[in-house]
Coordinates of C-alpha atoms in Angstrom, one line a residue:
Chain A
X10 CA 85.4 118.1 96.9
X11 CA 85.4 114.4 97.0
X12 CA 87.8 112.0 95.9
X13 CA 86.3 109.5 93.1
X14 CA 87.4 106.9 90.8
X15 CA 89.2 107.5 87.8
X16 CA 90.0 104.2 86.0
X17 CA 91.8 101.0 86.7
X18 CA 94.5 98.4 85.1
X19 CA 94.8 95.3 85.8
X20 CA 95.7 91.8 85.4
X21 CA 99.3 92.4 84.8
X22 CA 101.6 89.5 85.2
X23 CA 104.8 88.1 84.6
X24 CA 107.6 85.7 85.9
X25 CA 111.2 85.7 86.1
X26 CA 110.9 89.1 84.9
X27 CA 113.4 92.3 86.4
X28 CA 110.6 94.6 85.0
X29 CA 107.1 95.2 83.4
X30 CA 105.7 97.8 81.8
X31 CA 102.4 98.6 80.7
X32 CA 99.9 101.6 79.8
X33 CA 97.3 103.4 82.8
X34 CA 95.4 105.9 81.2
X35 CA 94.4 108.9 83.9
X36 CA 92.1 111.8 83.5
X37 CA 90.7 114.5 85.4
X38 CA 91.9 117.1 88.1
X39 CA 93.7 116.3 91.0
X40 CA 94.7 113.5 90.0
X41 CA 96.5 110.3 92.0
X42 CA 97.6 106.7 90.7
X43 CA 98.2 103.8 93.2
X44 CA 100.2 100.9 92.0
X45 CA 99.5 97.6 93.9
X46 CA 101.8 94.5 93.3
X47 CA 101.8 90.9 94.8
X48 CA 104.0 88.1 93.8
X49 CA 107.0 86.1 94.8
X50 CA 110.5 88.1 94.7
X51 CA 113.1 85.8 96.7
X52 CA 115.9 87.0 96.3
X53 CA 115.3 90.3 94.7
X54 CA 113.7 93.8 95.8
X55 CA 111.7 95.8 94.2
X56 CA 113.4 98.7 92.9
X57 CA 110.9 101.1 92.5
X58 CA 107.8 102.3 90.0
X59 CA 107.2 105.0 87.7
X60 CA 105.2 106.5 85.9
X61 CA 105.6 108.4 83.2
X62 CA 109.3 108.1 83.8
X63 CA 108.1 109.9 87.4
X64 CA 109.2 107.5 90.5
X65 CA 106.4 107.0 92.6
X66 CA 106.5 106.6 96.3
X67 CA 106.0 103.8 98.5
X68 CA 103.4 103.2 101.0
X69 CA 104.8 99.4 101.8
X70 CA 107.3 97.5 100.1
X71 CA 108.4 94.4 102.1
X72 CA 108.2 90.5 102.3
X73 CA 105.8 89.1 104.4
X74 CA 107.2 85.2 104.1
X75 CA 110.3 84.0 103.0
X76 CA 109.4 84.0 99.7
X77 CA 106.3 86.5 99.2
X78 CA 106.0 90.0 99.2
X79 CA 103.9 93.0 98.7
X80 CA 104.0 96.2 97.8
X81 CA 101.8 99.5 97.5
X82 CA 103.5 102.8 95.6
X83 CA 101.4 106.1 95.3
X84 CA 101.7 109.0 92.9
X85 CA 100.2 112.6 93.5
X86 CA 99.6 114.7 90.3
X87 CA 100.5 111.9 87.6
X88 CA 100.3 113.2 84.2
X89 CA 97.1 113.0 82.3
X90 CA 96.3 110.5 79.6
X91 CA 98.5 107.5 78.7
X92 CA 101.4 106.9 80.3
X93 CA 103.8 104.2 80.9
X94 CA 103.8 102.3 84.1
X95 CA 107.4 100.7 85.0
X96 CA 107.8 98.2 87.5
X97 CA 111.2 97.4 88.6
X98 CA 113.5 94.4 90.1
X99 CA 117.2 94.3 91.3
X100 CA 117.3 91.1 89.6
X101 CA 114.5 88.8 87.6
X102 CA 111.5 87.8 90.0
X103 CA 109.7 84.5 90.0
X104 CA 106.2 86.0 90.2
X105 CA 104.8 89.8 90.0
X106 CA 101.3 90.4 89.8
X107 CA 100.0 94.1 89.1
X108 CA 97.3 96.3 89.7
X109 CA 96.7 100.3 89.1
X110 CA 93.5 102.3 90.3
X111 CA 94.2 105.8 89.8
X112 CA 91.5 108.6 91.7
X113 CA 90.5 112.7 91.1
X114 CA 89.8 115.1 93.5
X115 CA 93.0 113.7 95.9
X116 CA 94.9 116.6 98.2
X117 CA 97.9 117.0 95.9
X118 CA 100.1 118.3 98.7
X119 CA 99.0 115.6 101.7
X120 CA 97.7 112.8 98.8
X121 CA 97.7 109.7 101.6
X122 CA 96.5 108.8 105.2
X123 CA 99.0 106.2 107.1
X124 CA 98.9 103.2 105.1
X125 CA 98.0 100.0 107.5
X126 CA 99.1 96.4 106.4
X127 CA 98.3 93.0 107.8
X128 CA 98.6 89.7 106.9
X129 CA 96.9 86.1 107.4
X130 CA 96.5 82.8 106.8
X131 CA 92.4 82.6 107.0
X132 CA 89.2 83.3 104.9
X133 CA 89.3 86.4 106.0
X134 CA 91.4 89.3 106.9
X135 CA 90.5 92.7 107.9
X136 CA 92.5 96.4 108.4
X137 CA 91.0 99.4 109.8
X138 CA 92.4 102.7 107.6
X139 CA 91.7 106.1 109.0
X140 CA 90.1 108.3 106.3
X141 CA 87.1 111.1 106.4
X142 CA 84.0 111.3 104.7
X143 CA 85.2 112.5 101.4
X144 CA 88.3 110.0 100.9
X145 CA 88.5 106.9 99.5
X146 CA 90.4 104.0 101.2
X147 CA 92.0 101.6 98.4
X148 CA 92.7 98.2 99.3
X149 CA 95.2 96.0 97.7
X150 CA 95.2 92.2 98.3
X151 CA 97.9 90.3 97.9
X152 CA 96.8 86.2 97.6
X153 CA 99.1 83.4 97.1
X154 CA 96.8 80.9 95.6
X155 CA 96.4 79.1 92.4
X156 CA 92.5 78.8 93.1
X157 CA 91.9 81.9 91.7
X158 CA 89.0 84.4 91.9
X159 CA 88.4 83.2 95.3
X160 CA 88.8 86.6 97.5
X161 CA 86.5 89.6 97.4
X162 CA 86.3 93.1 99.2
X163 CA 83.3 92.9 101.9
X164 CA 81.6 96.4 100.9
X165 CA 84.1 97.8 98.9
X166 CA 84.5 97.9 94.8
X167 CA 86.6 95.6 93.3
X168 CA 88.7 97.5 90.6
X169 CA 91.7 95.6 89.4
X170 CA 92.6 91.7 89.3
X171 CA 95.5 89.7 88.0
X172 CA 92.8 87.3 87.8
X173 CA 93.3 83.5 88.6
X174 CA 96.7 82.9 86.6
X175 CA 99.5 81.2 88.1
X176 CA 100.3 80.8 92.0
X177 CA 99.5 84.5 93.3
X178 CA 97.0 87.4 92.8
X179 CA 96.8 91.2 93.1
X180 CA 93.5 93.0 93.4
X181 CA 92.6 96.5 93.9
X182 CA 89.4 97.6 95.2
X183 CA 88.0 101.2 96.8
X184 CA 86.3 101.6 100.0
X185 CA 84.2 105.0 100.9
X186 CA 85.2 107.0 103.0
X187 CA 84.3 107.5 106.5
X188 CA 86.0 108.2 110.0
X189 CA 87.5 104.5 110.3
X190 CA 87.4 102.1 107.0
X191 CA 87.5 98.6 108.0
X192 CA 88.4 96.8 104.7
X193 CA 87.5 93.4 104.7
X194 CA 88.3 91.0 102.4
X195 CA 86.7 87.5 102.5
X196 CA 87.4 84.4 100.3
X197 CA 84.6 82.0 99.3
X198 CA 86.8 79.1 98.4
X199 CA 88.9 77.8 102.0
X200 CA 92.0 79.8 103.4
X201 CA 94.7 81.5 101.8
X202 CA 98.2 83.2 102.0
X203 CA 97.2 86.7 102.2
X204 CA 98.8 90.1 102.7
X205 CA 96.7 93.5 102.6
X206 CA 97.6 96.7 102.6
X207 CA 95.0 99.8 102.7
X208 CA 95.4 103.5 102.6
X209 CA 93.1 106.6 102.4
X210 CA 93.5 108.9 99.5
X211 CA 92.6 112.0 101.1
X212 CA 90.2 115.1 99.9
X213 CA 91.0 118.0 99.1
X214 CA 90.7 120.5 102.3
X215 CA 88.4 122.8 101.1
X216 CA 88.7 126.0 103.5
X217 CA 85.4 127.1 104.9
X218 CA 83.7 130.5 103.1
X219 CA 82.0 132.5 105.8
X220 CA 79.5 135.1 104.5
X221 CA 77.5 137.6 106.8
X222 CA 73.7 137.6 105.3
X223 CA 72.4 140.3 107.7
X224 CA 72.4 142.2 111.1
X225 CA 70.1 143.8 113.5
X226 CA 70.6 146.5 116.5
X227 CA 68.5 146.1 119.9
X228 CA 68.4 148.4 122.7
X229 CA 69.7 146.8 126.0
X230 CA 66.6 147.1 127.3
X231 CA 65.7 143.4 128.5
X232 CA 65.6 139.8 127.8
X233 CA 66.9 138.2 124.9
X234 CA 63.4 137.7 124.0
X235 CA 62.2 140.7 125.2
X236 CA 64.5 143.5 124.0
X237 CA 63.0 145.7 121.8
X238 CA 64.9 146.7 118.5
X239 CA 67.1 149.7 117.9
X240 CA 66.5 149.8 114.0
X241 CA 65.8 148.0 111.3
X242 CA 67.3 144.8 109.7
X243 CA 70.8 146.1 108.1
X244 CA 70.5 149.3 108.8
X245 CA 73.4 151.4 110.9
X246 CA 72.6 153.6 113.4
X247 CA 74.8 155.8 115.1
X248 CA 75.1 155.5 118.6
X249 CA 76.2 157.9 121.6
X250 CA 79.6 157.3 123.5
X251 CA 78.9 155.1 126.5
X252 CA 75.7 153.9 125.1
X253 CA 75.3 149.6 125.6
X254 CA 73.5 148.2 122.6
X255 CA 73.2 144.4 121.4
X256 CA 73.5 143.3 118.0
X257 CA 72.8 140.1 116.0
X258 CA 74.5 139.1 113.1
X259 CA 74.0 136.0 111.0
X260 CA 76.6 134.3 109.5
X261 CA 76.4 131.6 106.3
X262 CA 78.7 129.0 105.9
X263 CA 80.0 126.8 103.2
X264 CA 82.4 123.4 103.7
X265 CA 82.2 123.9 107.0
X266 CA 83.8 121.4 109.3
X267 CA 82.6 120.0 112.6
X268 CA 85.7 120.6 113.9
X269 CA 86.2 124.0 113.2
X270 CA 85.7 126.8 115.8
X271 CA 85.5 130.3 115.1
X272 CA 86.0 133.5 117.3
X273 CA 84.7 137.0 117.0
X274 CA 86.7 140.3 116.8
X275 CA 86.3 143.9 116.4
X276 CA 88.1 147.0 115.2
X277 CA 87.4 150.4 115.5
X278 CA 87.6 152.8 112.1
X279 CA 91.0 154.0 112.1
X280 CA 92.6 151.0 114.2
X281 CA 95.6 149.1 113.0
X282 CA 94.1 145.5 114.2
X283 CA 91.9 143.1 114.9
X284 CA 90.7 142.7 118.7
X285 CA 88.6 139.6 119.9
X286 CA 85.3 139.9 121.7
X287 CA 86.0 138.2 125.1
Chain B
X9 CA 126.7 74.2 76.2
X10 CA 127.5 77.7 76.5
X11 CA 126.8 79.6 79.5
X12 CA 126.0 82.8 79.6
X13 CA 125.8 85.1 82.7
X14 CA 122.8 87.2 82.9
X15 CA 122.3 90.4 81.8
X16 CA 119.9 92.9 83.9
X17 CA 117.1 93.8 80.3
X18 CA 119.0 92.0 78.1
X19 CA 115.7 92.0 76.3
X20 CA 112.0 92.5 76.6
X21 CA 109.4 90.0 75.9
X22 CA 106.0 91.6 74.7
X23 CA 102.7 90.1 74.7
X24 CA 99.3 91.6 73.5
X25 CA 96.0 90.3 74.4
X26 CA 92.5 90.6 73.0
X27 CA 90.1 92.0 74.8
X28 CA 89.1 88.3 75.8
X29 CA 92.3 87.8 77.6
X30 CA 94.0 85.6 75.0
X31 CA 97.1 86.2 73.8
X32 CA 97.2 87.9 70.4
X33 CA 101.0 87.6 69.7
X34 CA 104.2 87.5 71.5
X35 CA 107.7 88.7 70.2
X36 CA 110.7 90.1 71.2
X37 CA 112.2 93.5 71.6
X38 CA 115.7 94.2 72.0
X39 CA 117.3 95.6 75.2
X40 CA 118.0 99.0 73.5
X41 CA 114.4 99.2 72.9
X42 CA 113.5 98.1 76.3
X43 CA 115.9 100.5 77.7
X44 CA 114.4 103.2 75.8
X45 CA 110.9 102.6 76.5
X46 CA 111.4 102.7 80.2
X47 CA 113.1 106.2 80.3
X48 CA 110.2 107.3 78.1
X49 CA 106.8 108.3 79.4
X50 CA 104.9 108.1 76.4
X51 CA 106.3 105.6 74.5
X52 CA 104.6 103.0 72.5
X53 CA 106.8 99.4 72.4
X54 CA 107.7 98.3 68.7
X55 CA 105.3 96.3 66.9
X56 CA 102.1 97.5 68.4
X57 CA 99.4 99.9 67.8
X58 CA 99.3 102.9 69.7
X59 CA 95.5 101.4 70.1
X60 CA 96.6 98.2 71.7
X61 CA 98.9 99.8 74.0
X62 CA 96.7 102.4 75.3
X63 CA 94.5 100.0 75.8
X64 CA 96.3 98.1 78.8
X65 CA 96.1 94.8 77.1
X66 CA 99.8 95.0 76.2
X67 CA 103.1 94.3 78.8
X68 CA 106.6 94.1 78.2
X69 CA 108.6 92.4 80.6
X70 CA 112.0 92.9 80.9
X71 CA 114.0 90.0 80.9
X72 CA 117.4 89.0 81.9
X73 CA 117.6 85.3 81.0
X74 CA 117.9 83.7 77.5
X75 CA 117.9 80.6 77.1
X76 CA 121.2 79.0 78.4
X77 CA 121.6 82.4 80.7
X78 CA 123.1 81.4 84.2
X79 CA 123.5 83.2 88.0
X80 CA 124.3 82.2 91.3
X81 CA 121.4 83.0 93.7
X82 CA 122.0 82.4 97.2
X83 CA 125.0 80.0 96.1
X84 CA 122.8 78.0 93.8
X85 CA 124.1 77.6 90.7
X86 CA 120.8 78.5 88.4
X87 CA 120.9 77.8 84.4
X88 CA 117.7 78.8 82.6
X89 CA 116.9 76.1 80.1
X90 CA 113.3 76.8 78.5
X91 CA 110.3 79.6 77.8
X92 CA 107.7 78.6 77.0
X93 CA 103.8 81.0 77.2
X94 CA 101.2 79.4 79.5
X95 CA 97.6 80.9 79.8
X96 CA 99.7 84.6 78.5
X97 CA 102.7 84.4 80.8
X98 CA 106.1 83.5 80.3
X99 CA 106.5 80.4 82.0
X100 CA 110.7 79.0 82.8
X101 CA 112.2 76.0 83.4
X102 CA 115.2 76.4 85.0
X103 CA 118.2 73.5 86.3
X104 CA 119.3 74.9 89.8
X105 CA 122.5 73.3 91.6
X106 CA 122.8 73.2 94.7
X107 CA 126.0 74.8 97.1
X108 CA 128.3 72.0 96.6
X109 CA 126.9 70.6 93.6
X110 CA 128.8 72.7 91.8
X111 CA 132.2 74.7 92.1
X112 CA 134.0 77.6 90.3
X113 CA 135.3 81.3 90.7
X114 CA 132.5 82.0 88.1
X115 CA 130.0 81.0 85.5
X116 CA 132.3 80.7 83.0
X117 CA 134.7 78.4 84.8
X118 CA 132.3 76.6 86.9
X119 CA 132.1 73.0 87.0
X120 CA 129.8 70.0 88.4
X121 CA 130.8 67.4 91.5
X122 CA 131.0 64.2 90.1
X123 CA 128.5 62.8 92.9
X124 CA 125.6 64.9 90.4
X125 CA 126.3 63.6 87.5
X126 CA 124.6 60.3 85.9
X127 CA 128.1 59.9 83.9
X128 CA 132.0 61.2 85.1
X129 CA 132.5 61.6 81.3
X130 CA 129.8 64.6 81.6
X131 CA 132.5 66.7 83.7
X132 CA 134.1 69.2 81.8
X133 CA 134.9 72.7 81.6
X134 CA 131.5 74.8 82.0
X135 CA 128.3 73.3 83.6
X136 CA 128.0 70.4 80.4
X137 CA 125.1 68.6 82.2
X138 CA 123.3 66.0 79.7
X139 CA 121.8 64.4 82.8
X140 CA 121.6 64.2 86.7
X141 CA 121.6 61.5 88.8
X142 CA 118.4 62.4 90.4
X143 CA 116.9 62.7 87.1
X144 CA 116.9 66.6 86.4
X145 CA 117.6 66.8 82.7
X146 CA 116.7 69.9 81.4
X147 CA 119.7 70.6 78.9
X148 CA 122.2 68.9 76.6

């Protein structure tokens, strides 16, 4: 099952504020929120998020100039529907900008890859995030700029924006998935102040169903092309002690991995166990 | 004038927007009310529709500075002395003296170096500052 987008809030700002609340409305199964905030908190931390009155956990959280920080929080299972979104401060803040992009189909017990965070004075700055095919890598952007509107994912979606108010920006966009996600953000308006952060929102691991479909006996009587058959497709037959005979079986798979292997065992009627074929 | 220290939610400030961006209305909510709506999950800020709020186009902020408010930051003496909305965000002016512009155990008993001060006369009991020497006027 992949992981897809839910919904999105953005645009949330505020100044010499110690917190700011708003509604994120979430639906479907397997749920996961991510809460992306930008701004200018000299002086003060950032305490921590909830949502619905559940704290959320932090993929980054830290100041990347005297002045500016960043932050990324994630939440696995958030309830459904509307829900308050809380964003705190030891002590008022000169500038918070906010963003929330919340997904479905996320792994509930590993919801997250290793975020990866960067930052750069440039028109562009890139991150590579380690996901798989299935996951979705969101990207949050923090920009300290009163241009506005100036900075835009590569080739991902963008999903949330504080827009261009005031001195510093917060936008939210997905990636797709794929072995290695290079998000890329570029700016079409000179350099900026930037700070990015980007994590995968994993899959659900879906374990591999392994169905036999059918089975044939040969006689061991030659090649593999040449051996003639002991019966008839699915059908037993009952064989003499000592007696070598070869047999085919076909086996369907469903969400099968590349990376899985497999190994074949045996057991006679009556044994306790399993023994492999070696 | 009075200072007052600061006060972590002393109230919230909320403003709802139209689906434009522009701000609908602005008012005040008490910090009880703040308080209340952050330990709730569910719970809709006073004065507005369930609609509105659901919608995402409402925020509260939590604020800890009135008008008058005062902290020491990094030993600058900080005294917020205006709020005003710009483009849907609270915007604050705020007179900030420097470590050695001022002097006191607290807020309440602090007081301003002469060298600061456009007059000696403004020196009293409690940061009284009509005007600076460099200009920075922001209260009376």
């Amino acid at each position: 099952m992949a992981v897809a987008y839910d919904a999105a809030t953005g645009g949330q700002t505020a100044g010499g504020v110690s917190s700011l609340t708003f509604s994120h409305t979430t639906s479907g199964s397997n749920r996961a929120l991510f809460v992306g905030v930008a701004g200018e908190w000299f002086g003060t931390t950032l305490t921590g998020i909830t949502y619905s009155a559940i704290s959320m956990t932090s993929l980054w959280n830290a100041f990347w100039d005297t002045f500016y920080a960043h932050a990324g929080f994630r939440l696995a299972g958030p309830a459904s529907g509307a829900n308050n979104v809380v964003v705190s401060f030891g002590a008022a803040a000169d500038v918070i900008r906010v963003t929330a992009v919340s997904l479905t189909g996320v792994d509930q017990t590993t919801p997250c890859g290793t975020p990866v965070t960067t930052t750069a004075t440039a028109t562009s700055i890139t991150v590579d995030a380690a996901a798989a095919t299935d996951d979705i890598v969101v990207s949050h952007l923090a920009v300290m700029s009163n241009i506005g509107n100036n900075w835009s994912p590569a080739s991902g979606t963008t999903r949330a924006t504080s827009g261009s108010v005031g001195s510093a920006q917060s936008i939210s966009a997905t990636y797709a998935g794929a072995s290695t996600v290079t998000t890329t953000w570029n700016s079409d308006f000179g350099a900026n102040r930037v700070a990015l952060g980007s994590v995968a929102f994993k899959a659900i691991a879906t374990a591999p169903i392994l169905t036999q479909s059918r089975y044939r006996w040969r006689n061991d009587d030659g090649s593999e092309t040449g051996a003639t058959w002991a019966a008839a497709e699915n059908t037993a037959i009952t064989l003499a002690q000592n007696t070598p005979r070869r047999l085919r079986v076909q086996v369907q798979s469903t969400n099968d991995k590349p990376s899985a292997s497999y190994k074949l065992q045996y057991r006679k009627v009556g044994d306790p166990g399993w023994d492999d074929v070696t | 004038v009075q200072l007052k220290p600061a006060a972590r939610g002393k109230y919230g400030l909320v403003t709802v927007t139209g689906t434009d961006g522009a701000v609908l209305r602005q008012y005040r909510i008490t910090g009880e009310e703040l308080a209340a709506l952050h330990q709730s999950d569910k719970g809709i800020p006073p004065g507005c529709t369930a609609e509105e709020w659901e919608s995402g186009r409402v925020v509260v902020f939590g604020k800890d500075h009135d008008v008058g408010d005062a902290d020491v930051v990094g030993g600058r003496l900080r005294i917020k002395t205006g709020e005003r909305v710009v483009a849907g965000e609270a915007v604050e002016t705020w007179l900030v003296l420097e470590p050695g512009e001022w002097s006191g155990e607290d807020i309440e008993r602090a007081t301003v170096a002469d060298s600061v001060l456009a007059s000696t006369d403004q020196r009293r009991a409690g940061v009284a500052v009509q005007s600076l020497k460099d200009g920075r006027l922001e209260i009376g």
